[in-house]
Every structure is written in C-alpha cells, then in structure tokens.
PDB file of C-alpha atoms in Angstrom:
ATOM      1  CA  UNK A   1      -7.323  27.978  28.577  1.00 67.00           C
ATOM      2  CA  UNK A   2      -5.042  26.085  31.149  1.00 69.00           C
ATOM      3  CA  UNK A   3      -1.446  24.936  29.356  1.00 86.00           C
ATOM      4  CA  UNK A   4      -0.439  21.325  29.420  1.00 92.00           C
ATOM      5  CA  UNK A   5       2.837  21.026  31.606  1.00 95.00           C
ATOM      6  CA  UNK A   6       4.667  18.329  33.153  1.00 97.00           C
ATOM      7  CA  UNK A   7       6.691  18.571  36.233  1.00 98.00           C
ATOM      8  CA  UNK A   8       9.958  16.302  35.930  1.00 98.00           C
ATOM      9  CA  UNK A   9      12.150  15.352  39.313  1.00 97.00           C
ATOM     10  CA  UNK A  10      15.030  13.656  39.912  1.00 97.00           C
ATOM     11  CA  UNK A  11      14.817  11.283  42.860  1.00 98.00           C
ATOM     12  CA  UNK A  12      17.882   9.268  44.773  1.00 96.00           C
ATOM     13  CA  UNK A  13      18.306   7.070  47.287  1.00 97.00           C
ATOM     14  CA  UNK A  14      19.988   9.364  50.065  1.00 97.00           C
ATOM     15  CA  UNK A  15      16.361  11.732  49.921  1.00 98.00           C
ATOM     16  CA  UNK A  16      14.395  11.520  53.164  1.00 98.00           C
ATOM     17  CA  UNK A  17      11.065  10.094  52.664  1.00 98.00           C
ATOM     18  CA  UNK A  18       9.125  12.897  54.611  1.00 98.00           C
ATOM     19  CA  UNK A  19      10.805  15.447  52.160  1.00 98.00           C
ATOM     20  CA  UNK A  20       9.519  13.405  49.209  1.00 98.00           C
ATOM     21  CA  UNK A  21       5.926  13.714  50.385  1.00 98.00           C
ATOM     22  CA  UNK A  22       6.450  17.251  51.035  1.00 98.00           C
ATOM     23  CA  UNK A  23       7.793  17.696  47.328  1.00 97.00           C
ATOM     24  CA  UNK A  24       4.519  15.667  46.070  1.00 98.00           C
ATOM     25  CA  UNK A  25       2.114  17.081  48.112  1.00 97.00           C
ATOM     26  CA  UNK A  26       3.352  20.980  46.772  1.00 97.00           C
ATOM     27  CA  UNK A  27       3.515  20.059  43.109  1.00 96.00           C
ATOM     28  CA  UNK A  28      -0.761  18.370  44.036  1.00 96.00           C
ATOM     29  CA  UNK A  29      -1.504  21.422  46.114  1.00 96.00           C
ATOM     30  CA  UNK A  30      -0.829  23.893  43.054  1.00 94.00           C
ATOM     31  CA  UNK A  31      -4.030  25.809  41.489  1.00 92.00           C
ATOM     32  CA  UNK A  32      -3.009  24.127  38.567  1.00 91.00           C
ATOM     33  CA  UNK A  33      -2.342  20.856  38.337  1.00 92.00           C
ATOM     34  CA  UNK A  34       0.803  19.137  35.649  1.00 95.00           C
ATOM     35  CA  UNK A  35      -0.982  16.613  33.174  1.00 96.00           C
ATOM     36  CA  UNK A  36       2.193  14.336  34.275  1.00 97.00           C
ATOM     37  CA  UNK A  37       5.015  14.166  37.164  1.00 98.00           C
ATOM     38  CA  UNK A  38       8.346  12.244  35.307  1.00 98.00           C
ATOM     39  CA  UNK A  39      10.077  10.656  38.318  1.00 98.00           C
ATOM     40  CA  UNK A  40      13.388   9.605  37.405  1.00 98.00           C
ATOM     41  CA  UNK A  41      14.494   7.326  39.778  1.00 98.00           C
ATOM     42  CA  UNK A  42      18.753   7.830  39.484  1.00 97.00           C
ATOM     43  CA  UNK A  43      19.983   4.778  40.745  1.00 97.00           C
ATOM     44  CA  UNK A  44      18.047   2.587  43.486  1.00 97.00           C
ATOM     45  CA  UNK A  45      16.312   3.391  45.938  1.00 98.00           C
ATOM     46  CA  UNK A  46      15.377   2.497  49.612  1.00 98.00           C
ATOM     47  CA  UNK A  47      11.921   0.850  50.478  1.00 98.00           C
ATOM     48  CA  UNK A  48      11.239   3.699  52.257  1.00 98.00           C
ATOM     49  CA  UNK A  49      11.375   5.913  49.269  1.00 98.00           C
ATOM     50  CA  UNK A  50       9.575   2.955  46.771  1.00 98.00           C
ATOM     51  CA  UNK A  51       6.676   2.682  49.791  1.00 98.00           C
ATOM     52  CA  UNK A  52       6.034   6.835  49.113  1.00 98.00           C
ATOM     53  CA  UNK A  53       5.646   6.537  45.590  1.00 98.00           C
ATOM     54  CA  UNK A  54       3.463   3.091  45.974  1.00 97.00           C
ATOM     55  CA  UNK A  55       1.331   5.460  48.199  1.00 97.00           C
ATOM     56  CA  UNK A  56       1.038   8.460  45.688  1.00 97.00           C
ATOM     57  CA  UNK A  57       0.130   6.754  42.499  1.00 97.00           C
ATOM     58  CA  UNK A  58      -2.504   4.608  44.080  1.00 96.00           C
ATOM     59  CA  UNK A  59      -3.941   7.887  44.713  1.00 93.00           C
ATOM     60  CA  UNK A  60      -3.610   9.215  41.036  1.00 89.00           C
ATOM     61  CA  UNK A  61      -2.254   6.184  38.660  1.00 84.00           C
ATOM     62  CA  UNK A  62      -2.204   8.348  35.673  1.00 91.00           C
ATOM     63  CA  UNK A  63      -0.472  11.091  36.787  1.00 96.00           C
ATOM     64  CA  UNK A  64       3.198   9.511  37.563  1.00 97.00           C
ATOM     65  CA  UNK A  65       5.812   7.980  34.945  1.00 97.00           C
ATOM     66  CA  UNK A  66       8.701   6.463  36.377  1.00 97.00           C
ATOM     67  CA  UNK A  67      12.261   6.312  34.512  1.00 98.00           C
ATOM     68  CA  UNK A  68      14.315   4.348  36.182  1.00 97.00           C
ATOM     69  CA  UNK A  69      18.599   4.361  35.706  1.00 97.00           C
ATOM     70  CA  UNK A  70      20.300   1.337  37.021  1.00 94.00           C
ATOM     71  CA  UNK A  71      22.629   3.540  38.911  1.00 91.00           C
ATOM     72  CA  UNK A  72      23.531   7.236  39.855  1.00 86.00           C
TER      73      UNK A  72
END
C-alpha cells in the first residue's frame, strides 16, 4: 500500500521560470506520485511564473492548490 503525501513549495517572484518547470516536472517524474502539490505563492508573481503554473494544472487540475499571500 502506497502512503498519501503531499508535496508543499514555496514559490516567489524572483524564481526563474525554467527552474519552476524543472521543480514540477521532478516532483511528476517520481515513482510515486503526491495526492496534492500546495503552491504557496509568497507575494506576487511575474506572468512568466503565473503562465507555468496555467500550463501545469491544465495538465492535472486536481493535483495543485494554490495559497496565495498578498506579499513576501
């Protein structure tokens, strides 16, 4: 029997977009998949960051949460 686990992240706007996909694509590479990834998105973020995650949970909807501080 697998465990339930979730994978959480922190996420802010100086992160390079190319290193977030990298992050994402490890965590959905993994023999065994989380049940969730908790993004908390500390403080705003650029487009480019917001156009990654767009991209990733159109692929899997259910899989991302989002919490979302107002500033870091």
């Amino acid at each position: 029997m697998v465990e339930k686990f979730s994978v959480l992240m922190s996420l802010y706007a100086k992160e390079k977009p190319t290193n977030l996909c990298e992050c994402l694509d490890s965590i959905l590479d993994q023999t065994a998949l989380p049940d969730e990834i908790v993004i908390v998105k500390d403080g705003p973020l650029t487009e480019e960051l917001e156009n990654v995650l767009k991209k990733y949970v159109t692929q899997n909807l259910n899989l991302y949460r989002f919490i979302s501080l107002p500033e870091n």
